C-alpha cells in the first residue's frame, strides 16, 4: 500500500473503538456476579498480532496498562503453539497477572492459519479460593494464601474445553456457579471481539496491518507533541499509605518524573521496600497506574493505544512495594495502585497544573463479607467497592458519588445488596464536610453502613487515608480523613484502616470515606458556591466559618463574607 488514506484511517480507528465498546457491553450483560455485572470491575481490549494494544474500552483503566506485559508472556510462551479456537488464561501476578481475582483471557484471532491479533478480556472474579472469602484480604503474608494461581495455559485448545482446568477451578472456589459463569461471559466477549475483527479484515484485507501501525504511531506522535510542550526538568512528589495492616508505619510512595524533550521517565526509587501485608503491587500494575495518570494530562483526542506507552519509561526498584519479589502477597494491591496515581498526579501538577485535579478519596474502599447463611449453610461472598469523590479542579469542584478516575466502576445498588446477601444497608449518604476547602472544593466522600443478618461471617476491610488525608493543590486544603467503625452489643468502636475479623449477627459496619482535596486558595471561593453547599448540606455552618469565614446575615438568612 503506497499511502494511508485519512478517511479509511478514521473509519478503521472508529471501527476498533466500536468493537471494544461492544465487547464491554457484552460482558456486562452476560456476567453472573455483581462485581462484574453491577460494579463493572472488568476490562476489554483488542491487540494486534504483536500484542500491541490497538484500542481499549472505557473500562477499568488500572487493568489495561498491564496488558502489554501479560501479552509479552503469552507470545513468548505460546509463540509456536497458538491455533484457531485457542483461549489462554492466566492470573498469576508473577507470571503476567496482577492479583489472583483478576483472570486474564486471551483469544488469538486467525484468518486461516494467519494470526491477526488478540481479543482480550480481564474480569475480577468474586472468589478464587484461598484463606478468606473473596480472595482479597490485605493481611495475607504470602501469595500461597491468596487463592488459586493459574499460570498461562489453555482453557480451550483448538475449540475444545480443557475439562481438567475447568474442574480445578470449580473445586477451588467458594462460588463455582458464579466464577464459571463469569468465565463463560469472558469467553463470549472474546468471541465477539474475534468476529468483529474478522469483519474488518474481510473488508480491508492485508492493508489493515499498515493502518494498525499508523494508528499506534499516531498515538505516539500526539503524546510526544504534548510532552514536548512541557518544561524540561525533574519533578518529585511523595504520598503515603497508612501502613500495611501489620505495622502502622507510613509507607512512602515516591515518584520522580523527568521531562526531556518528548519523553518521560518516571522513577519510583525511594518508595518503600515490599511489605508484609498484601498491598504489594507488581511492576506491570505500577506501569498501568502511571500510564493512565499521564494519559489524564493529555488531550482527549489522543487514542488509547500502545503508542502512548512508547513515550513513557517506568522504573521501580526490585524488592520494593512497587516491584516485589516472590512470594510477596499482592491481593490488595489496588490500594497501592491508587496511591501511585495520586503520587504521579502530584508530580504532574507541577508540570501541567491546569490539567490535574487534587487528590481524590484515595481509591475505592473494599468491604468484603463472606460466610454461610441460613439452615442450608448457603455460601455467600459480598464484595462492595465504594467509589467516592474527585478532588477539586482548576475550574470546577470535585464530583462526588463517582468512580475514581483510574477505574470507571460503579457503586453496587442497595437493592442488589439486600436482595442477594444477608445484609441490610442502614445508610448510604454523602459525608458532610469531607471535601477539602479551596477555591474549588473537593468532592464529598460517601458513608455506607451495613447490618449483618448471617449468624457468622468474615469481614475484610481495605481502606486508607486515615492518617494521610487526600492532599489539596495550589493552596487547597486536604480532605477529611476516612474512618471505619464497628458496632457490637450496642457499642461502637473504631477499627484500623485494614482489618480482617470474624463477625456475628446484627454486627454493624460503618465506613466514612475521605473526600477529595481542594484546589486553590479558599479565600477565592465564590460566596454563592458556599451558600449552595450550605443549602445542600454539603458544608455545615461551623465548617463554612472555619474554612471560608462565611457568616449568614442576621434575620433574613442572606449570606455574606465577613472579614
XYZ file of C-alpha atoms in Angstrom:
563
model
C 0.000 0.000 0.000
C 1.507 3.300 -1.050
C -0.260 5.755 1.279
C -2.579 5.974 4.257
C -5.985 7.303 3.248
C -7.178 9.641 6.053
C -10.851 8.711 5.649
C -10.100 4.994 5.776
C -7.823 5.650 8.765
C -10.657 7.386 10.643
C -13.135 4.639 9.781
C -10.772 1.899 10.998
C -9.988 3.797 14.199
C -13.707 4.254 14.902
C -14.330 0.631 13.996
C -11.835 -0.574 16.593
C -13.370 1.710 19.204
C -16.801 0.287 18.396
C -15.541 -3.274 18.711
C -14.196 -2.754 22.245
C -17.342 -0.879 23.263
C -19.468 -3.800 22.028
C -17.252 -6.171 24.000
C -17.634 -4.058 27.145
C -21.437 -4.144 26.881
C -21.402 -7.877 26.190
C -19.609 -8.903 29.353
C -21.696 -6.532 31.457
C -24.897 -8.105 30.080
C -23.779 -11.730 30.370
C -21.738 -11.869 33.597
C -23.203 -13.716 36.579
C -21.592 -11.989 39.558
C -22.469 -8.494 40.814
C -18.820 -7.478 40.962
C -18.620 -7.770 37.172
C -22.203 -7.039 36.150
C -23.015 -4.202 38.559
C -19.696 -2.890 39.914
C -18.171 -3.140 36.399
C -14.810 -4.482 37.567
C -13.658 -5.719 34.170
C -11.732 -4.537 31.120
C -11.547 -5.313 27.407
C -9.098 -4.507 24.651
C -8.043 -5.535 21.156
C -4.385 -6.158 20.300
C -2.610 -6.741 17.011
C -0.600 -9.848 16.159
C 2.434 -8.435 18.006
C 0.394 -7.947 21.173
C 0.207 -4.160 20.890
C -2.961 -2.514 22.191
C -4.970 -1.053 19.305
C -7.997 0.184 21.230
C -9.382 -0.197 24.709
C -12.861 0.334 26.096
C -13.659 2.859 28.792
C -13.487 0.176 31.434
C -11.057 -0.250 34.370
C -8.033 1.768 33.304
C -5.920 0.269 36.090
C -6.141 -3.087 34.303
C -5.384 -2.065 30.773
C -1.856 -0.719 31.058
C -0.841 -4.110 32.449
C -1.934 -5.899 29.278
C 1.349 -5.286 27.370
C 3.418 -7.198 29.949
C 0.843 -10.011 30.015
C 0.844 -10.147 26.210
C 4.635 -10.460 26.230
C 4.294 -13.553 28.430
C 1.592 -15.074 26.197
C 3.503 -14.515 22.962
C 6.768 -15.831 24.399
C 5.093 -18.910 25.938
C 2.784 -19.822 23.039
C 4.539 -18.353 20.007
C 4.606 -21.724 18.224
C 1.603 -23.212 19.962
C -1.365 -20.986 19.069
C -4.158 -22.183 16.803
C -7.680 -21.121 15.774
C -10.076 -21.810 18.644
C -7.445 -21.465 21.382
C -8.221 -19.460 24.509
C -5.463 -18.751 27.018
C -5.993 -17.678 30.639
C -3.746 -16.566 33.486
C -3.962 -14.834 36.849
C -0.548 -15.406 38.464
C 0.895 -11.999 39.457
C 4.399 -13.379 38.994
C 3.651 -14.730 35.537
C 1.857 -11.933 33.691
C -1.040 -11.173 36.057
C -1.847 -8.523 38.676
C -3.642 -10.261 41.561
C -5.405 -13.593 41.674
C -9.071 -12.476 41.380
C -8.269 -10.769 38.050
C -8.326 -13.540 35.447
C -6.946 -12.510 32.047
C -8.401 -14.224 28.980
C -6.781 -14.023 25.531
C -8.227 -15.361 22.296
C -5.857 -15.303 19.323
C -7.662 -14.242 16.164
C -6.831 -16.178 12.996
C -7.747 -15.900 9.356
C -6.909 -19.384 8.162
C -3.512 -20.056 9.688
C -2.518 -16.391 9.848
C -2.520 -14.710 13.269
C -4.249 -11.334 13.033
C -4.487 -10.210 16.647
C -5.921 -10.921 20.077
C -9.243 -10.378 21.791
C -8.566 -9.710 25.494
C -10.932 -9.638 28.490
C -9.998 -9.197 32.162
C -12.586 -9.802 34.889
C -12.374 -9.551 38.668
C -13.870 -12.809 39.932
C -15.880 -12.899 43.142
C -13.689 -15.650 44.605
C -10.635 -17.670 43.607
C -10.230 -19.634 46.828
C -7.592 -19.014 49.470
C -7.909 -18.330 53.170
C -10.760 -15.794 53.062
C -13.967 -15.371 51.033
C -13.372 -13.076 48.080
C -9.622 -13.810 47.980
C -8.824 -10.142 48.535
C -7.580 -9.811 52.136
C -4.913 -7.247 52.940
C -3.485 -9.332 55.815
C -2.233 -12.332 53.854
C 1.533 -12.695 54.148
C 2.402 -14.740 51.046
C 0.906 -15.416 47.644
C 0.151 -19.033 48.543
C -2.565 -17.908 50.984
C -4.406 -15.834 48.413
C -6.062 -18.458 46.247
C -5.701 -20.497 43.075
C -2.754 -19.461 40.911
C -3.217 -20.068 37.192
C -0.084 -19.997 35.088
C -0.606 -19.110 31.411
C -2.425 -22.138 29.985
C -5.119 -23.031 27.502
C -8.713 -23.007 28.700
C -9.716 -24.063 25.172
C -7.378 -25.933 22.837
C -8.470 -25.558 19.183
C -12.029 -25.033 20.397
C -12.078 -27.979 22.837
C -12.619 -27.076 26.501
C -9.866 -28.029 28.941
C -12.081 -30.007 31.309
C -9.227 -30.575 33.741
C -8.602 -26.865 34.210
C -12.327 -26.135 34.476
C -12.647 -28.814 37.173
C -9.645 -27.474 39.100
C -11.205 -24.009 39.114
C -14.621 -25.380 40.108
C -13.173 -27.311 43.076
C -11.083 -24.433 44.423
C -13.574 -21.568 44.593
C -16.430 -20.926 47.010
C -18.990 -19.922 44.367
C -18.271 -22.080 41.303
C -21.529 -21.206 39.525
C -20.661 -17.514 39.540
C -16.982 -17.994 38.706
C -17.634 -20.396 35.836
C -20.485 -18.174 34.655
C -18.187 -15.164 34.530
C -15.577 -17.209 32.655
C -18.297 -18.058 30.123
C -19.083 -14.327 29.842
C -15.411 -13.592 29.189
C -15.322 -16.306 26.555
C -18.425 -14.997 24.795
C -16.944 -11.495 24.856
C -13.663 -12.692 23.370
C -15.671 -14.321 20.581
C -17.394 -11.021 19.827
C -14.014 -9.304 19.518
C -12.840 -12.072 17.203
C -15.917 -11.917 14.952
C -15.794 -8.157 14.591
C -12.058 -8.099 13.887
C -12.512 -10.716 11.191
C -15.166 -8.492 9.608
C -12.612 -5.659 9.481
C -10.088 -7.957 7.802
C -12.667 -9.156 5.301
C -13.290 -5.538 4.342
C -9.739 -4.179 4.241
C -7.526 -7.239 3.782
C -3.757 -7.020 4.047
C -3.685 -3.235 4.148
C -5.300 -3.277 7.600
C -1.980 -4.031 9.289
C -0.463 -0.879 7.821
C -3.340 1.105 9.298
C -2.749 -0.541 12.669
C 0.906 0.551 12.538
C -0.163 4.069 11.605
C -2.744 4.202 14.408
C -0.125 3.289 17.021
C 2.335 5.769 15.504
C -0.393 8.414 15.651
C -0.881 7.784 19.380
C 2.856 8.165 19.882
C 3.052 11.361 17.805
C 0.285 13.116 19.740
C 1.749 12.048 23.060
C 5.258 13.217 22.137
C 3.851 16.524 20.909
C 2.180 17.098 24.280
C 5.273 16.138 26.276
C 7.493 18.359 24.126
C 5.356 21.304 25.244
C 6.105 20.637 28.909
C 9.124 22.281 30.559
C 12.180 20.036 30.839
C 13.203 19.161 34.363
C 12.833 16.802 37.305
C 9.587 16.900 39.284
C 9.158 14.968 42.524
C 6.272 14.099 44.816
C 5.744 11.700 47.721
C 2.488 10.387 49.126
C 1.835 7.792 51.826
C -0.200 4.686 52.621
C -1.397 4.266 56.220
C 0.531 1.095 56.992
C 0.071 -2.427 55.656
C -2.307 -3.800 58.316
C 0.540 -5.252 60.378
C 2.610 -2.149 61.064
C 1.160 1.367 61.384
C 4.346 2.878 59.969
C 3.597 5.148 56.982
C 4.530 3.618 53.640
C 6.039 6.163 51.234
C 5.360 6.108 47.512
C 7.983 8.388 45.970
C 7.958 9.483 42.360
C 10.338 11.492 40.183
C 9.183 12.484 36.691
C 11.931 13.570 34.336
C 10.882 15.522 31.245
C 13.472 15.576 28.496
C 12.322 16.663 25.074
C 9.398 14.473 24.056
C 9.934 11.595 26.510
C 9.067 10.993 30.168
C 10.976 8.911 32.683
C 9.025 8.007 35.813
C 11.168 6.543 38.585
C 9.852 5.280 41.935
C 13.215 4.991 43.700
C 12.779 5.939 47.354
C 9.475 4.117 47.674
C 9.014 1.605 50.493
C 10.549 -1.855 50.354
C 8.000 -4.630 49.862
C 5.825 -5.080 52.944
C 4.456 -7.988 54.943
C 0.803 -7.275 54.094
C -0.874 -7.892 50.761
C -0.648 -4.349 49.368
C 2.446 -5.013 47.260
C 1.902 -4.258 43.564
C 3.502 -5.872 40.533
C 5.554 -3.640 38.243
C 3.058 -4.194 35.393
C 0.314 -2.783 37.611
C 2.506 0.186 38.581
C 3.130 0.856 34.885
C -0.609 0.779 34.262
C -1.259 3.232 37.119
C 1.415 5.547 35.734
C 0.285 5.392 32.112
C -3.336 6.194 32.947
C -2.385 9.183 35.112
C -0.201 10.684 32.407
C -2.977 9.992 29.910
C -5.241 12.210 32.058
C -2.913 15.134 31.302
C -3.087 14.610 27.527
C -5.664 15.882 25.072
C -8.864 13.911 24.688
C -8.162 13.047 21.048
C -5.029 11.019 21.860
C -6.003 7.411 21.075
C -5.725 4.925 23.933
C -3.247 2.564 22.345
C 0.296 1.253 22.647
C 1.748 4.381 21.042
C 1.206 6.300 24.291
C 3.350 3.793 26.208
C 6.330 4.261 23.867
C 6.818 7.758 25.261
C 6.975 6.744 28.931
C 9.620 4.730 30.770
C 8.625 3.449 34.224
C 11.097 2.001 36.722
C 10.800 0.801 40.319
C 13.447 -0.908 42.484
C 13.218 -4.670 42.622
C 12.146 -5.781 46.065
C 10.107 -2.633 46.630
C 6.376 -2.410 47.286
C 6.073 -1.473 43.588
C 8.131 -4.396 42.261
C 8.052 -7.187 44.864
C 9.858 -10.486 44.868
C 8.065 -13.834 45.168
C 6.236 -14.871 47.288
C 5.096 -11.405 48.416
C 1.293 -11.152 48.765
C -0.492 -8.795 46.366
C -4.247 -9.392 46.815
C -4.985 -5.813 47.957
C -2.547 -4.222 45.519
C -5.217 -1.897 44.076
C -4.755 0.385 47.084
C -1.111 0.873 46.167
C -2.080 1.499 42.559
C -4.372 4.306 43.714
C -1.543 5.856 45.684
C 0.726 5.599 42.640
C -1.955 7.516 40.723
C -2.080 10.195 43.435
C 1.702 10.445 43.581
C 2.186 10.735 39.830
C -0.666 13.240 39.724
C 1.058 15.328 42.396
C 4.240 15.435 40.330
C 2.363 16.121 37.089
C 0.515 19.022 38.704
C 3.859 20.840 38.793
C 4.187 20.340 35.038
C 0.639 20.884 33.744
C -1.287 22.473 36.663
C -4.466 23.276 34.740
C -4.948 19.665 33.673
C -4.681 17.868 37.020
C -7.060 17.631 39.965
C -6.255 17.462 43.664
C -6.205 14.012 45.243
C -9.468 12.106 45.273
C -10.831 9.874 48.015
C -7.788 7.610 47.892
C -9.288 4.931 45.683
C -12.279 2.767 46.416
C -12.713 1.205 49.832
C -13.332 -2.545 49.731
C -15.776 -4.046 52.204
C -15.809 -7.813 51.754
C -18.085 -10.027 53.849
C -18.272 -13.746 53.324
C -19.647 -16.764 55.084
C -22.615 -19.135 55.198
C -26.233 -18.216 55.748
C -29.461 -19.974 56.657
C -30.206 -23.563 57.690
C -28.771 -24.855 54.435
C -25.464 -23.047 55.111
C -25.550 -21.403 51.691
C -22.220 -19.711 50.922
C -22.130 -16.011 50.089
C -19.340 -13.605 49.172
C -20.235 -9.920 49.198
C -17.640 -7.516 47.793
C -18.506 -3.827 47.911
C -16.168 -1.334 46.283
C -17.124 2.122 47.498
C -16.393 4.758 44.864
C -16.398 8.241 46.309
C -15.002 11.596 45.268
C -12.716 13.537 42.964
C -10.503 16.352 44.118
C -11.119 19.945 43.147
C -10.045 21.015 39.647
C -8.704 24.239 38.165
C -12.198 25.407 37.216
C -14.679 23.103 38.962
C -15.430 21.478 42.299
C -14.721 17.801 42.697
C -17.519 15.373 41.854
C -18.968 13.037 44.477
C -20.541 9.617 44.342
C -18.417 8.773 41.329
C -15.712 6.333 40.343
C -12.077 7.083 40.959
C -10.632 8.372 37.642
C -8.411 5.303 37.440
C -11.295 2.865 37.249
C -14.653 3.600 35.596
C -16.551 1.473 38.097
C -19.932 1.789 39.793
C -21.277 1.612 43.326
C -23.281 -1.533 43.980
C -27.002 -0.652 44.259
C -28.621 -1.115 47.664
C -31.426 -3.120 46.059
C -28.914 -5.641 44.696
C -27.144 -5.917 48.042
C -30.280 -6.553 50.074
C -31.784 -8.932 47.515
C -28.714 -11.145 47.159
C -26.964 -11.059 50.533
C -27.849 -11.371 54.245
C -27.150 -7.677 54.712
C -29.264 -4.591 55.402
C -27.895 -1.264 54.206
C -28.725 1.190 57.002
C -27.148 4.276 55.464
C -25.845 5.378 52.089
C -25.155 9.102 52.027
C -22.738 11.897 51.267
C -20.451 12.761 54.173
C -20.908 16.389 55.183
C -17.704 18.481 55.455
C -15.495 15.747 53.993
C -14.353 17.697 50.901
C -11.207 19.787 51.235
C -11.755 23.558 51.173
C -10.499 25.550 48.206
C -11.430 27.982 45.504
C -12.839 24.754 44.080
C -13.923 22.395 46.822
C -13.091 18.701 46.817
C -15.921 16.233 46.350
C -17.594 14.637 49.355
C -16.848 11.092 50.406
C -19.585 8.512 50.951
C -20.938 6.785 54.045
C -22.032 3.154 53.801
C -23.407 1.367 56.879
C -24.207 -2.365 56.829
C -26.036 -4.637 59.296
C -25.183 -8.332 59.069
C -28.010 -10.881 59.155
C -25.878 -14.027 58.860
C -25.071 -15.869 62.088
C -21.366 -15.547 61.408
C -19.123 -14.221 58.680
C -15.642 -12.918 57.957
C -15.204 -9.196 57.392
C -12.333 -7.818 55.337
C -11.943 -4.063 55.259
C -9.387 -2.454 52.990
C -9.389 1.285 53.445
C -6.818 4.043 53.630
C -6.427 7.797 54.081
C -6.981 7.507 57.857
C -3.683 9.174 58.737
C -2.713 10.784 55.446
C -5.776 12.524 54.008
C -6.093 13.368 50.304
C -3.937 16.394 49.535
C -5.052 19.731 48.118
C -3.275 21.663 45.389
C -2.239 25.291 44.970
C -3.498 26.408 48.374
C -6.416 23.994 48.550
C -6.829 22.128 51.819
C -6.627 18.419 52.460
C -9.894 16.472 52.692
C -11.299 14.859 55.827
C -9.728 11.548 56.775
C -11.642 8.287 56.471
C -12.933 6.160 59.384
C -14.031 2.562 59.934
C -16.396 1.766 62.806
C -17.904 -1.442 64.167
C -20.949 -1.784 66.433
C -21.426 -4.934 68.506
C -23.658 -5.341 71.578
C -24.685 -1.700 71.286
C -21.133 -0.348 71.483
C -19.271 1.453 68.700
C -15.528 1.087 68.296
C -13.088 2.442 65.753
C -11.384 -0.113 63.514
C -7.993 0.172 61.809
C -7.837 1.093 58.137
C -7.147 -2.529 57.194
C -8.596 -5.393 59.167
C -9.881 -8.965 58.880
C -12.091 -10.316 61.671
C -14.984 -12.632 62.451
C -18.376 -11.006 62.968
C -21.810 -12.235 64.011
C -25.464 -11.454 63.502
C -26.527 -7.809 63.984
C -22.953 -6.545 63.762
C -22.966 -3.102 62.137
C -20.074 -1.928 59.967
C -19.773 1.740 59.054
C -17.309 3.272 56.634
C -16.907 7.033 56.399
C -14.894 7.733 53.291
C -12.407 10.529 52.818
C -13.375 13.296 50.431
C -11.317 14.945 47.707
C -8.718 17.638 48.294
C -9.393 21.277 47.461
C -7.872 23.244 44.550
C -6.781 26.851 45.009
C -6.988 29.383 47.853
C -10.252 29.000 49.859
C -10.404 32.815 50.208
C -11.144 32.986 46.472
C -14.207 30.743 46.627
C -17.375 32.244 45.192
C -19.793 33.125 48.049
C -22.703 31.751 46.033
C -20.980 28.369 45.890
C -20.531 28.391 49.678
C -24.192 29.275 50.137
C -25.229 26.462 47.800
C -23.107 23.971 49.763
C -24.805 25.091 52.991
C -28.229 24.780 51.425
C -27.471 21.280 50.106
C -25.966 20.045 53.362
C -22.533 19.527 51.876
C -20.921 22.018 54.250
C -22.023 22.690 57.829
C -22.332 26.279 59.134
C -19.411 25.710 61.504
C -17.194 24.418 58.684
C -18.171 27.321 56.432
C -16.943 29.684 59.132
C -13.749 27.712 59.752
C -12.811 27.243 56.094
C -14.165 30.386 54.477
C -15.023 32.820 57.349
C -18.526 32.729 55.982
C -21.445 34.072 58.036
C -25.170 34.370 57.262
C -26.709 37.793 57.641
C -28.959 38.096 60.679
C -32.757 37.871 60.349
C -33.032 37.429 56.565
C -30.699 34.456 56.242
C -28.948 36.112 53.300
C -25.272 35.295 53.057
C -22.190 37.458 53.080
C -18.466 37.284 53.583
C -17.191 38.768 56.814
C -13.587 39.534 57.368
